[in-house]
Structure formats: structure tokens, C-alpha cells
Short mmCIF file of C-alpha atoms in Angstrom, two decimals:
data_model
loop_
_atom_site.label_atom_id
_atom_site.label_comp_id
_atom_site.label_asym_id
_atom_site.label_seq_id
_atom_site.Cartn_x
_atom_site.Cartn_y
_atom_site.Cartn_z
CA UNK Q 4 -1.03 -53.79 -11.54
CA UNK Q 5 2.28 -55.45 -12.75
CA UNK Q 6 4.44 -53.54 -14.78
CA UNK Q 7 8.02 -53.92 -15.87
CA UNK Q 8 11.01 -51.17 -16.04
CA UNK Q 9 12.51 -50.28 -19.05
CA UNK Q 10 15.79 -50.38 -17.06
CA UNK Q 11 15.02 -54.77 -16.57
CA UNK Q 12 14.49 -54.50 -20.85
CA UNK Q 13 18.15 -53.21 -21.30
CA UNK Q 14 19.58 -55.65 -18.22
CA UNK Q 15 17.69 -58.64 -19.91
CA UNK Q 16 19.63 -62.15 -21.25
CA UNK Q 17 17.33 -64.82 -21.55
CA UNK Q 18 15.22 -63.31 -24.53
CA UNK Q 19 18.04 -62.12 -26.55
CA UNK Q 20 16.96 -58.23 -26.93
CA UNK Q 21 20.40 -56.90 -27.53
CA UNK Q 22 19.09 -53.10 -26.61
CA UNK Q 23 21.40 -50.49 -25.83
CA UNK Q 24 20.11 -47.06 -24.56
CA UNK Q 25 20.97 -44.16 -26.86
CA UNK Q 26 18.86 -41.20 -25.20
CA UNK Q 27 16.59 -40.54 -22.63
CA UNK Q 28 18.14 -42.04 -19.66
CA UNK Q 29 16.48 -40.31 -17.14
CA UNK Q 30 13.23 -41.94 -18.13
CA UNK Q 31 14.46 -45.82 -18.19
CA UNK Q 32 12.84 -45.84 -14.74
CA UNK Q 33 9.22 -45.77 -16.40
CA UNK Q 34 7.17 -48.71 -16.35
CA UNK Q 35 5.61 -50.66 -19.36
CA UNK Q 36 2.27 -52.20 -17.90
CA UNK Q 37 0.81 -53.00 -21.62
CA UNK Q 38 2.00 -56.25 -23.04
CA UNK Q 39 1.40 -55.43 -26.89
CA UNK Q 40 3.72 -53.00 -28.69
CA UNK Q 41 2.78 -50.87 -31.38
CA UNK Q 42 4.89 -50.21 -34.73
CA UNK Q 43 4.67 -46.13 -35.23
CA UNK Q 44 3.53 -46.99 -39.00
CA UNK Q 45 1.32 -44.16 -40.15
CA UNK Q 46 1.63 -41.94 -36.27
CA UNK Q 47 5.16 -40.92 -38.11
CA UNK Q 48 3.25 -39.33 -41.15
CA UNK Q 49 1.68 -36.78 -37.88
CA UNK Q 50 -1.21 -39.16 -37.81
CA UNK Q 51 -1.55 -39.43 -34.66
CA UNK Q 52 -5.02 -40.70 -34.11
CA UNK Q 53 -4.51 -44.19 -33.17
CA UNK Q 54 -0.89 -43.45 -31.45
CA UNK Q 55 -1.09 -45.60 -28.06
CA UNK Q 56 1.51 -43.85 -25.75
CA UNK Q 57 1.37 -46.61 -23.41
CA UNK Q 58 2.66 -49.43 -25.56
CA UNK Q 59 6.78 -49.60 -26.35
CA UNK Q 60 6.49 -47.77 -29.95
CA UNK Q 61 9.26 -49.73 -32.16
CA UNK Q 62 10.35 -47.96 -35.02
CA UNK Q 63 11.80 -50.17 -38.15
CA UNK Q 64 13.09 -49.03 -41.78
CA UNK Q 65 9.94 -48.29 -42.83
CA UNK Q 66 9.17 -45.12 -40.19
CA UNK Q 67 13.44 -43.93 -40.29
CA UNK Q 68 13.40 -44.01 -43.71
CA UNK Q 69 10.24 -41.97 -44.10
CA UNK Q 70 11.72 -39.57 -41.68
CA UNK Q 71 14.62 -39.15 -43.66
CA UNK Q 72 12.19 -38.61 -47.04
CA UNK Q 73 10.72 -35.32 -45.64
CA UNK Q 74 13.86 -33.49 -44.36
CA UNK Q 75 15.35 -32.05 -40.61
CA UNK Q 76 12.30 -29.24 -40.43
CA UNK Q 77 9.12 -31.17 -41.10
CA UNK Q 78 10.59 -34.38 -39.32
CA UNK Q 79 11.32 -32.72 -36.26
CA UNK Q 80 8.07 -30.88 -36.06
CA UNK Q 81 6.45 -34.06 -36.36
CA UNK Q 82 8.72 -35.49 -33.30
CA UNK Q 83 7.68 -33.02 -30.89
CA UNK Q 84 4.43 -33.54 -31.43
CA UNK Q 85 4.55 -36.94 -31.09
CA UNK Q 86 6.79 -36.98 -27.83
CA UNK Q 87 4.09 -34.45 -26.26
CA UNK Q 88 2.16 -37.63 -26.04
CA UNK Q 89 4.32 -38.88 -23.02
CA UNK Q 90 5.03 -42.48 -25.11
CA UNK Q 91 6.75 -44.83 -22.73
CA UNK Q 92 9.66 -45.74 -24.20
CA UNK Q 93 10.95 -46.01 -28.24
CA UNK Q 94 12.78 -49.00 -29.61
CA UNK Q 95 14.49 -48.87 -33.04
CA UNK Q 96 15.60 -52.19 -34.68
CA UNK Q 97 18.52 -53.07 -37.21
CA UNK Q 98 20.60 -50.78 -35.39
CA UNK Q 99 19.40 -47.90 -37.52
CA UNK Q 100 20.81 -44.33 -36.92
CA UNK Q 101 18.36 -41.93 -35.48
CA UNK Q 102 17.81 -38.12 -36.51
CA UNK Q 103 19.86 -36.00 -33.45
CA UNK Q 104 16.75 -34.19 -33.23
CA UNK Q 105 14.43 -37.18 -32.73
CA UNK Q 106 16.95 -37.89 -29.55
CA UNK Q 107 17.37 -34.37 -28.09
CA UNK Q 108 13.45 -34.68 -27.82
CA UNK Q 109 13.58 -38.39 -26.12
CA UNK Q 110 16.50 -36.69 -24.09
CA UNK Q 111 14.04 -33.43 -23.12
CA UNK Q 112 10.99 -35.34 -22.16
CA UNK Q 113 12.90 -38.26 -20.18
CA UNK Q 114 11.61 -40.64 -22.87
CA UNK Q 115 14.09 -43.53 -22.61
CA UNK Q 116 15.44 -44.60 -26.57
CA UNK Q 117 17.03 -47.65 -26.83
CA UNK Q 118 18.10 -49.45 -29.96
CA UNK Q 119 18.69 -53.46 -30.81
CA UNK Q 120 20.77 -54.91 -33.48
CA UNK Q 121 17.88 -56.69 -34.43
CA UNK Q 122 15.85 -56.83 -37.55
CA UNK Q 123 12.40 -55.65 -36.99
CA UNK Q 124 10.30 -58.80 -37.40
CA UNK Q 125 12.61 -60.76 -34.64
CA UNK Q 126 12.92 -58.37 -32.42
CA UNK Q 127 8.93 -57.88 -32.59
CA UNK Q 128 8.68 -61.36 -31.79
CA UNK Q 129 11.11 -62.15 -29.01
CA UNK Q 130 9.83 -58.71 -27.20
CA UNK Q 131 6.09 -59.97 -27.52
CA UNK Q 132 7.48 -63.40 -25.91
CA UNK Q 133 8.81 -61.12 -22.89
CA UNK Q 134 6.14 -58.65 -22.49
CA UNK Q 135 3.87 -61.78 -22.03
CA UNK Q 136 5.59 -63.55 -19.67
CA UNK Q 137 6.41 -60.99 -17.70
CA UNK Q 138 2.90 -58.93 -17.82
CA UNK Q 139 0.50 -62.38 -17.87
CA UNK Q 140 -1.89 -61.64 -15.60
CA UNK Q 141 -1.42 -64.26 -12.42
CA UNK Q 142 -2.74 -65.46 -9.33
CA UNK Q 143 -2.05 -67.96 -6.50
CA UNK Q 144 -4.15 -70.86 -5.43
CA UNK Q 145 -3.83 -72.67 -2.53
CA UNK Q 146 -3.45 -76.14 -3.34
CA UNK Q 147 -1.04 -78.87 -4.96
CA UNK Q 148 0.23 -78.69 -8.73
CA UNK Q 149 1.59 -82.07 -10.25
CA UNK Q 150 2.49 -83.77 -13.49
CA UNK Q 151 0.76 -86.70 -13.39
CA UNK Q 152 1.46 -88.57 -16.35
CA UNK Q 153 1.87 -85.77 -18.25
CA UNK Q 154 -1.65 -84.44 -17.34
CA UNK Q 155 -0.86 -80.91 -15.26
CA UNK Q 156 -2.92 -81.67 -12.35
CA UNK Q 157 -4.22 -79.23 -9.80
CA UNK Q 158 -5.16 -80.64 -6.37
CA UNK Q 159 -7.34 -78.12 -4.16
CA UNK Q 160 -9.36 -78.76 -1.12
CA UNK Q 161 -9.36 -77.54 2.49
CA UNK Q 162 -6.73 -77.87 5.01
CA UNK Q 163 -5.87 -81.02 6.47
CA UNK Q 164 -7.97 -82.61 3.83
CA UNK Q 165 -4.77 -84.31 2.71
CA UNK Q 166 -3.88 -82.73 -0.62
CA UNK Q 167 0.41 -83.11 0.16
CA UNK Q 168 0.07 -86.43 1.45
CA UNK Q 169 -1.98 -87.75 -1.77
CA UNK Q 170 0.76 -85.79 -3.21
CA UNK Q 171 3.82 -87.78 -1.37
CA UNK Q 172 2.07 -90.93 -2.49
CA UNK Q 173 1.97 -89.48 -5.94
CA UNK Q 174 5.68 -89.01 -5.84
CA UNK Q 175 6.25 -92.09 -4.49
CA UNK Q 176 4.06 -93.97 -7.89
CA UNK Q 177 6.87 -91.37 -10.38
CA UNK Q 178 4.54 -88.39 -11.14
CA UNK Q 179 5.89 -84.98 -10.58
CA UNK Q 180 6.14 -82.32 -7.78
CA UNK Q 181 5.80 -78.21 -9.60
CA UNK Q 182 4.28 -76.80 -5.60
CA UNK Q 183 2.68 -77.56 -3.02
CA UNK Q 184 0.66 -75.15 -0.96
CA UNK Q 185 0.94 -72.03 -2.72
CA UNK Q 186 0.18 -72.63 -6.80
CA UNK Q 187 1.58 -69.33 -8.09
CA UNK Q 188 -0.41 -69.62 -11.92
CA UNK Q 189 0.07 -67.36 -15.15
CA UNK Q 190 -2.48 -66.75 -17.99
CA UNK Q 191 -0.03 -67.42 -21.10
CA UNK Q 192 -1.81 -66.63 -24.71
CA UNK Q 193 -5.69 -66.74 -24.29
CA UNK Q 194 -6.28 -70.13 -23.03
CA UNK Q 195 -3.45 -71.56 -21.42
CA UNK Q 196 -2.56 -71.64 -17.41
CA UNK Q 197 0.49 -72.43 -16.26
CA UNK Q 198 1.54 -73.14 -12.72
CA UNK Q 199 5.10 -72.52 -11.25
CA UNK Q 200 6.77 -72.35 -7.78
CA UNK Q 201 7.17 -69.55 -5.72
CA UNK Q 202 11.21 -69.59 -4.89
CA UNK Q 203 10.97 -69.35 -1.27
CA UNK Q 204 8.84 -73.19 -0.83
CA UNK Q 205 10.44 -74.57 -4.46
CA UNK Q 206 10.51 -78.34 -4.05
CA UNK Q 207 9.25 -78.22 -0.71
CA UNK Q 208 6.48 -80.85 0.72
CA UNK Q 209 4.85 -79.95 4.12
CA UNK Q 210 3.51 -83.47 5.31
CA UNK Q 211 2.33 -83.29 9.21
CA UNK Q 212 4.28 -85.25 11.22
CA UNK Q 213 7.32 -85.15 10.04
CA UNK Q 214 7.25 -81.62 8.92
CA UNK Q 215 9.15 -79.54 5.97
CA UNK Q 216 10.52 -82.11 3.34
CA UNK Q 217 12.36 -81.42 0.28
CA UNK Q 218 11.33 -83.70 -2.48
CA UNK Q 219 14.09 -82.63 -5.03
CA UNK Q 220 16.87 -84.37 -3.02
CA UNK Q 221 14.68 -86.98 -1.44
CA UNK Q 222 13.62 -88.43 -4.96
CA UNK Q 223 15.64 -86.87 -7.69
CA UNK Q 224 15.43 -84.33 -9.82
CA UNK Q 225 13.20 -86.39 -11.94
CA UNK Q 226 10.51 -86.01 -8.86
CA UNK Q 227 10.11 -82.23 -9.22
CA UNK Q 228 9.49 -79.74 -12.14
CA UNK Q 229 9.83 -76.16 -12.38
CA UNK Q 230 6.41 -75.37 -13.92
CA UNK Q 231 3.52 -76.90 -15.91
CA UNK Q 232 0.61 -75.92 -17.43
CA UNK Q 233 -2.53 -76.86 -15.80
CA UNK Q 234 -4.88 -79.27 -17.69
CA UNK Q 235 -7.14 -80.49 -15.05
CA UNK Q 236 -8.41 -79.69 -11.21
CA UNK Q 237 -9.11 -82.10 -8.56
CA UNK Q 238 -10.95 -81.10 -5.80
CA UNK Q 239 -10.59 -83.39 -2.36
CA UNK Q 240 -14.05 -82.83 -0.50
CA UNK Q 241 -15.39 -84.24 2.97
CA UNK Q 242 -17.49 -87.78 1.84
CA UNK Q 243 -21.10 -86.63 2.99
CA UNK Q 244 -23.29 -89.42 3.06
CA UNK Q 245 -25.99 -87.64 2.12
CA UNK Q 246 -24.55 -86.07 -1.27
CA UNK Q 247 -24.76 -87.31 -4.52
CA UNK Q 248 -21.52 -88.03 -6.16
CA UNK Q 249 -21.15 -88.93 -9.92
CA UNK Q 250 -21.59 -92.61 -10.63
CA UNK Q 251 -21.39 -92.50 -14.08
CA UNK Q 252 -19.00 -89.81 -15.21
CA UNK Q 253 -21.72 -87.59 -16.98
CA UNK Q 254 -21.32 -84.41 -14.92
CA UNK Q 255 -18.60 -82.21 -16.06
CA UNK Q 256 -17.79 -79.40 -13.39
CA UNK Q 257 -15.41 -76.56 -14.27
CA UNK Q 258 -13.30 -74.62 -12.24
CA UNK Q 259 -12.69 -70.94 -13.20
CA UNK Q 260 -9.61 -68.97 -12.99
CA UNK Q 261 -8.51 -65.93 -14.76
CA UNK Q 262 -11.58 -66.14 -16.85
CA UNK Q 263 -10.69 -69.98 -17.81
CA UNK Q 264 -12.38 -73.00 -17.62
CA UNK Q 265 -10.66 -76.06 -16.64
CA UNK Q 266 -11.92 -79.39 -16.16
CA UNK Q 267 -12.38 -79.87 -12.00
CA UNK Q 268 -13.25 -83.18 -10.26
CA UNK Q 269 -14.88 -83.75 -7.08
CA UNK Q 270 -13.21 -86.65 -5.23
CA UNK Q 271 -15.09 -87.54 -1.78
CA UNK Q 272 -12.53 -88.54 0.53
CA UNK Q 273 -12.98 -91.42 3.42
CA UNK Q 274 -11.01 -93.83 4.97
CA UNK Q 275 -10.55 -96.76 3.01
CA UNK Q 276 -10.26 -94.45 -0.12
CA UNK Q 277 -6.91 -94.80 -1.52
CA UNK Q 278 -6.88 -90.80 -2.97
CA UNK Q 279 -3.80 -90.91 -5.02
CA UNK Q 280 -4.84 -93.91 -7.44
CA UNK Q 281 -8.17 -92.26 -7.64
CA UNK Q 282 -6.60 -89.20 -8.77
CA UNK Q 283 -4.49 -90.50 -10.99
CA UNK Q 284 -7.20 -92.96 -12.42
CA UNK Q 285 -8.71 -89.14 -13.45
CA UNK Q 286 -5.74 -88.62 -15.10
CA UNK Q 287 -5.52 -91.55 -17.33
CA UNK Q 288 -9.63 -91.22 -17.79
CA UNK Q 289 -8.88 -87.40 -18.69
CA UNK Q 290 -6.53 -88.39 -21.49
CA UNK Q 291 -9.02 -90.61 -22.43
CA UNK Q 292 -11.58 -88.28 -23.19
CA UNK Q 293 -9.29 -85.97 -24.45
CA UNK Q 294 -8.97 -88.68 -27.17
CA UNK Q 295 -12.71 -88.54 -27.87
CA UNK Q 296 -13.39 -91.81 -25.55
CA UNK Q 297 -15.86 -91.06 -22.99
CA UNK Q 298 -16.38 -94.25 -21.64
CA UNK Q 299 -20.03 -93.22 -19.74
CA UNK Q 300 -21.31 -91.96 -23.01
CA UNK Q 301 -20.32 -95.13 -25.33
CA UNK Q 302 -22.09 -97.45 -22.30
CA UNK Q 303 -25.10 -94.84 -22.56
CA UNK Q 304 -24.97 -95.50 -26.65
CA UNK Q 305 -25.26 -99.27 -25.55
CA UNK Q 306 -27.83 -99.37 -23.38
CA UNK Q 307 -30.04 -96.74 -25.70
CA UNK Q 308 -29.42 -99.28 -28.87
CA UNK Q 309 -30.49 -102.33 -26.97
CA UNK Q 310 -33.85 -100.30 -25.08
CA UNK Q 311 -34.52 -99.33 -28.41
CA UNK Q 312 -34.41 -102.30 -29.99
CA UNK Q 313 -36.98 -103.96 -27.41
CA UNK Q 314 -38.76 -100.87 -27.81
CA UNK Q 315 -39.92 -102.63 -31.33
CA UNK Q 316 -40.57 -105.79 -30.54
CA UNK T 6 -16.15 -61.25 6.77
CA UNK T 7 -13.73 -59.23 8.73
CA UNK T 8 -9.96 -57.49 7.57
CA UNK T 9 -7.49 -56.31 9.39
CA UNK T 10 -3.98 -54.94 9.07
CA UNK T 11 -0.73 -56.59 11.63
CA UNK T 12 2.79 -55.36 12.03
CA UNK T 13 5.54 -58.18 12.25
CA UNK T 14 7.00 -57.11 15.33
CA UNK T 15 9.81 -59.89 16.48
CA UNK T 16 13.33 -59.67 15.31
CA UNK T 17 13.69 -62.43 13.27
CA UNK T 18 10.07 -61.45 11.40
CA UNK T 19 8.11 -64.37 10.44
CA UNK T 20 10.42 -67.06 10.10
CA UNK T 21 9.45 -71.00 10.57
CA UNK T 22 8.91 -71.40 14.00
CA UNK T 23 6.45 -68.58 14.75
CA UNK T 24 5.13 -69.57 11.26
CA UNK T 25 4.37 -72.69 12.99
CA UNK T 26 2.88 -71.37 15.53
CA UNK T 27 0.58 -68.93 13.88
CA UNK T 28 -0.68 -71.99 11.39
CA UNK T 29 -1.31 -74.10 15.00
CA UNK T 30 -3.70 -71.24 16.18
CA UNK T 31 -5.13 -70.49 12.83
CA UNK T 32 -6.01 -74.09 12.48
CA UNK T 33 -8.48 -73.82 15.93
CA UNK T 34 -10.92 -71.61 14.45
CA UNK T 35 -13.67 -72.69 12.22
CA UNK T 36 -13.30 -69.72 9.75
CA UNK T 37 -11.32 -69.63 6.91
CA UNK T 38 -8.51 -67.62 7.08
CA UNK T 39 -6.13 -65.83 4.70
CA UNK T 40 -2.94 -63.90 4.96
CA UNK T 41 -1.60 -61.41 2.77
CA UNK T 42 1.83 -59.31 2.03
CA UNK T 43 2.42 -56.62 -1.05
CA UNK T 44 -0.32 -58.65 -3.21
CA UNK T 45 -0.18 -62.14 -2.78
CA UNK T 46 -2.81 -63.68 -0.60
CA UNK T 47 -2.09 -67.22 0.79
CA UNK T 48 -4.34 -69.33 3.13
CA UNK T 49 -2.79 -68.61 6.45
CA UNK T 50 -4.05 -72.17 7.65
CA UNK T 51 -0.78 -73.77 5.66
CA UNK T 52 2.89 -73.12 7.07
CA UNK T 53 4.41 -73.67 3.39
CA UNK T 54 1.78 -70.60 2.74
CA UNK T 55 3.09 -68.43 5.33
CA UNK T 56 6.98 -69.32 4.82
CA UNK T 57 6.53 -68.38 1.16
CA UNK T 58 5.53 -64.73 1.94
CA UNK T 59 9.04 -63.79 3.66
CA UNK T 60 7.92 -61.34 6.03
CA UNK T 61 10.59 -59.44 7.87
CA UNK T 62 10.48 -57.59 11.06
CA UNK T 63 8.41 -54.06 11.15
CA UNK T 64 6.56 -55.65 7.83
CA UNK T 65 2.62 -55.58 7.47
CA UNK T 66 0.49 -58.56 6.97
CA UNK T 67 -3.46 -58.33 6.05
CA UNK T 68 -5.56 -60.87 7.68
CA UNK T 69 -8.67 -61.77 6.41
CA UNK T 70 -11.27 -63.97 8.12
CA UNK T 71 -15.25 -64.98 7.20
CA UNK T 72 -16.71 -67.77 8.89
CA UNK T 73 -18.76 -68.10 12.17
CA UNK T 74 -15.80 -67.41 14.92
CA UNK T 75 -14.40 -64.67 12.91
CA UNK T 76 -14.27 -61.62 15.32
CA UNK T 77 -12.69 -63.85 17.97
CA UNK T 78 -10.03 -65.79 15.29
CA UNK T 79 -8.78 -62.12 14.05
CA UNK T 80 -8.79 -60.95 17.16
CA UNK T 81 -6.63 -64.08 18.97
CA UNK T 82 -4.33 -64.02 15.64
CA UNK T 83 -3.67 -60.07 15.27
CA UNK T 84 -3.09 -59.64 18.61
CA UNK T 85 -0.46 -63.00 18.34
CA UNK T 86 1.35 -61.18 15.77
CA UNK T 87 1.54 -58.14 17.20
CA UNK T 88 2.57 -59.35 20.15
CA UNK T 89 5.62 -60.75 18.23
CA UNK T 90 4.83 -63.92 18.43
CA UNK T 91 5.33 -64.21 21.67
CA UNK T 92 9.34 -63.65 20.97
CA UNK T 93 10.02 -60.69 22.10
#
């Protein structure tokens, strides 16, 4: 399971956290594993039914006031007992100052306290942002991500089949490089999928023959792309003669990953076939549809009017 | 479907050449085949694949193979990495 260090919170720059550590340092080595945080609301009244240790607990004026209402004795009893509950780490925003006895407890139980200038509603949203980036749950695919006019186009099939080189021709028509090979894909929100690079192969086109390529400098920056999300899947399969392949456009296949459906087309491949204007003729038909123009239903309306019609007669 | 776990054993670890290599063996058997380091799982039939996972000397790589020539394709490709890729 992934999980992230407090210790990377505190180093971070891109989401603009400002946290600084004010107890608890022996404990900034724990790991966060739960993307959603919790705000300590009612737990700091000792209400500690629905208390989920394992979520960053972010405290705001609400919860420091309400310590400060009901004095050193009662406030600190209610501390212990919530730090007996091993909570991963405690973030207070608009750089409120916190009780010395709430931090000698953080301090005791290694419970790493850190504190951001923040106000509370910000800082809950730019942590979110992080938590989800950083905890989505991923996977790789082997296979070929490209923007295609705009359309964030998977390309999977078996080896040799020729996914890179209907790639290179791809590149070749303007449409975009994210990875070839090894599709390293995040779950962002609930229904979006979004394919990156791994670092290592970034750019990189294997095409046999010539070997290792690297697209970025052989086309231009405006060849590649860092990441994408994925819209459709195109799978590249042996041409069977015996198989029936869609004729009309009515069958509409999906391809699962991380429990989401996308879109997936099978395109037989033989010579003769020119792949990469196929695929991106699935492209343009995919915006299509996505416009509410399904060209084999309107031809089915057609025919049904005019059958019908004779019908009567 | 058979598993089975390698040691890099060369030097350099599994940089391009014996990458190359491997991919050129994998590539004769019928089964598919997939290699994987600390989590990440790529097909081991594709060099960019292999490259991607890094792996240095005295690391360890999990094959797995299903398909018809299986016991002989793990067998041929564990004993090719172990045997350092014929590098050392």
C-alpha cells in the first residue's frame, strides 16, 4: 500500500502547505496511507466515537478556541485521551498557538504536530489536492498513451503487434507522445484516469530496427506531453478471418481499470491496413459521439423510418 | 501459470544491453511473460519495460509466466539472469 511521510508534508513546495513542525519530531517518520483528513470537530468535546486516528486530524479556531473555553485541567485530560488513540499526525491552521500541554503529549507519544500559516478552509483544500495525488490508487499498463487530437488515447495489444510504430506515425501526423511501453496510470477523483511517464523511459520510443529513440528532441517539445488523462482504449488485435469485427459501430466494448470503464476499440490489424489513420479516425468518431452524434444509430433511424413506411403501404 | 524469484547478479545490474538480451529470449517463447521489481509489474517482452524498472546488481526480479512453454521459458530466463547475463 502507498503511503506518504509526514517528513515529505513539511519538505513539500509545489502545494503551498507552509507547515512547520512544532512537537513530536520523533514521529514525522509515520506514514499517512488515508487520503481524507478529518477536522477534530466534536472528538475535542471527549467525543471520541467517530475519531479516525488514521486520517491527518487538522485542528482550526473552532477546536483551539474550545480548548481554551474549558481551562488547563479538563483540556488536558481530554488530550491524553485522545493521543492514546495513536492519531497519525495533527495539523493546526492560522498559525494558532497550541496549549504546552497539548504538545508535551504529541512530544510523549511521538505524534508529529506541525502547524501552517494557513486559514483552515485553504489549507483543507490544498492538503486534499496532495493527499490525492499522492495516495491515488495506480497501476501500469503495458501499452502506448497519446494525445490524439485532444482525445487521451490508450493503445494496448501484444508485442510486436506494432503499437510504437502506429505511434511514430502518429507523431509524425502532430498528435502527442505521454509513454510508450510502460503506461504508469492514476485514479484522480472517482472517475477520472490519468496516464503519465515513468522518469526512467520519459519521451522515449522503442521502434525495432533502429532501436531507443527520443521523440522530445527528434520532434519538439510540442511532440511529447508529460501526462494526460485517458479518454479512450484502442486495442491492436491479430485480423482473424474467421472473427466478426464491427461493421457498423453498434458494439461498444469497455475496458476496465481501477474499477473504471473506458471506451476500448478493437482494431484488426493486416497488411494493407494503415493503423494510425484508423486510430485516429476513432478519435475524431469518439468526439463525435461524445457530441451526441452516433453516426450508426442516425443511419439505423433512417433505414427504420423508410422500412416502416413500406411497412404501410 | 508459474512464479519465480531471480537475483541480478552482473555488475552493471540490468542495464540496456542485457535488457536487450533478456527481451530477445523472452520474445522466443509462446507464453506471456512479465517482470516485476518492488511493485511494479511490466511485460518483460518490451526492452522500454525492462529499462524502466532500474534494477541494480544483487537486486531481485519476479518473473511470471502462463502460457503453454512456461516451465521451459522460466526456466531458460531465470537461469539467464542468474547467470548474470552472461557478463560475468
Amino acid at each position: 500500500m502507498k503511503g506518504i511521510t509526514v517528513q515529505s508534508l513539511l519538505e513539500d513546495k509545489s502545494y503551498g502547505l507552509e507547515l512547520e513542525l512544532i512537537a513530536g519530531s520523533k514521529g514525522v517518520g509515520r506514514k499517512i496511507y488515508n487520503p481524507r483528513i478529518q477536522k477534530l470537530g466534536l472528538v475535542i468535546t471527549g467525543h471520541m466515537v467517530y475519531l479516525h486516528p488514521h486520517r491527518i486530524q487538522i485542528l482550526g479556531n473552532t477546536e483551539m478556541s474550545y480548548l481554551k473555553s474549558i481551562g488547563d485541567e479538563e483540556g488536558e485530560r481530554i488530550i491524553k485521551e485522545l493521543c492514546k488513540n495513536d492519531v497519525v499526525c495533527f495539523i493546526v491552521t492560522r498559525n494558532l498557538k497550541v496549549p504546552s500541554f497539548f504538545l508535551e503529549e504529541a512530544n510523549n507519544r511521538a505524534i508529529p504536530f506541525l502547524r501552517s500559516k494557513l486559514i483552515t478552509s485553504v489549507f483543507i483544500e490544498r492538503i486534499t489536492k496532495l493527499l490525492e495525488e499522492k495516495l491515488a490508487p495506480s497501476t501500469t499498463v503495458h501499452g502506448v498513451l497519446m494525445d490524439i487530437i485532444g482525445v487521451g488515447t490508450m493503445i494496448i495489444g501484444k508485442p510486436g503487434i506494432g503499437k510504437s510504430e502506429s505511434a511514430l506515425e502518429l507523431i509524425a501526423k502532430g498528435h502527442r507522445l505521454i509513454v510508450d511501453d510502460v503506461v504508469y496510470i492514476k485514479k484522480m477523483g472517482a472517475i477520472d484516469l490519468y496516464g503519465e511517464s515513468p522518469g526512467m523511459i520519459k519521451n522515449l520510443l522503442e521502434i525495432r530496427g533502429i532501436g531507443i529513440v527520443d521523440i522530445g528532441r527528434l520532434f519538439g517539445v510540442a511532440a511529447v506531453r508529460d501526462k494526460k488523462r485517458i479518454d479512450l482504449v484502442v486495442e491492436l488485435v491479430e485480423w482473424h478471418v474467421n472473427e466478426e469485427y464491427d461493421r457498423v459501430g453498434f458494439r461498444e466494448d469497455k475496458y476496465r481499470l481501477l474499477g473504471i470503464d473506458l471506451p476500448l476499440i478493437r482494431i484488426p490489424v493486416s497488411p494493407g491496413r494503415n493503423i494510425s489513420t484508423i486510430i485516429e479516425l476513432a478519435c475524431r468518431n469518439f468526439i463525435l459521439k461524445k457530441q451526441g452524434i452516433n453516426t450508426a444509430l442516425e443511419l439505423e433511424e433512417k433505414m427504420l423510418s423508410i422500412t416502416k413506411v413500406e411497412e404501410k403501404h | 501459470m508459474v512464479e519465480g524469484i531471480f537475483t541480478i547478479r552482473n555488475k552493471l545490474g540490468l542495464h540496456a544491453r542485457p535488457a536487450a538480451a533478456f527481451v530477445k529470449k523472452a520474445n522466443e517463447f509462446n507464453s506471456s511473460i512479465w517482470m516485476e521489481k518492488d511493485g511494479t509489474r511490466v511485460n518483460a517482452k518490451s526492452i522500454m519495460g525492462i529499462l524502466m524498472l532500474a534494477c541494480p546488481a544483487g537486486s531481485q526480479v519476479k518473473l511470471t509466466v502462463e502460457g503453454n512453454d512456461e516451465d521451459i521459458a522460466i526456466k531458460e530466463l531465470g537461469s539467464f539472469i542468474e547467470s548474470g547475463f552472461n557478463e560475468l
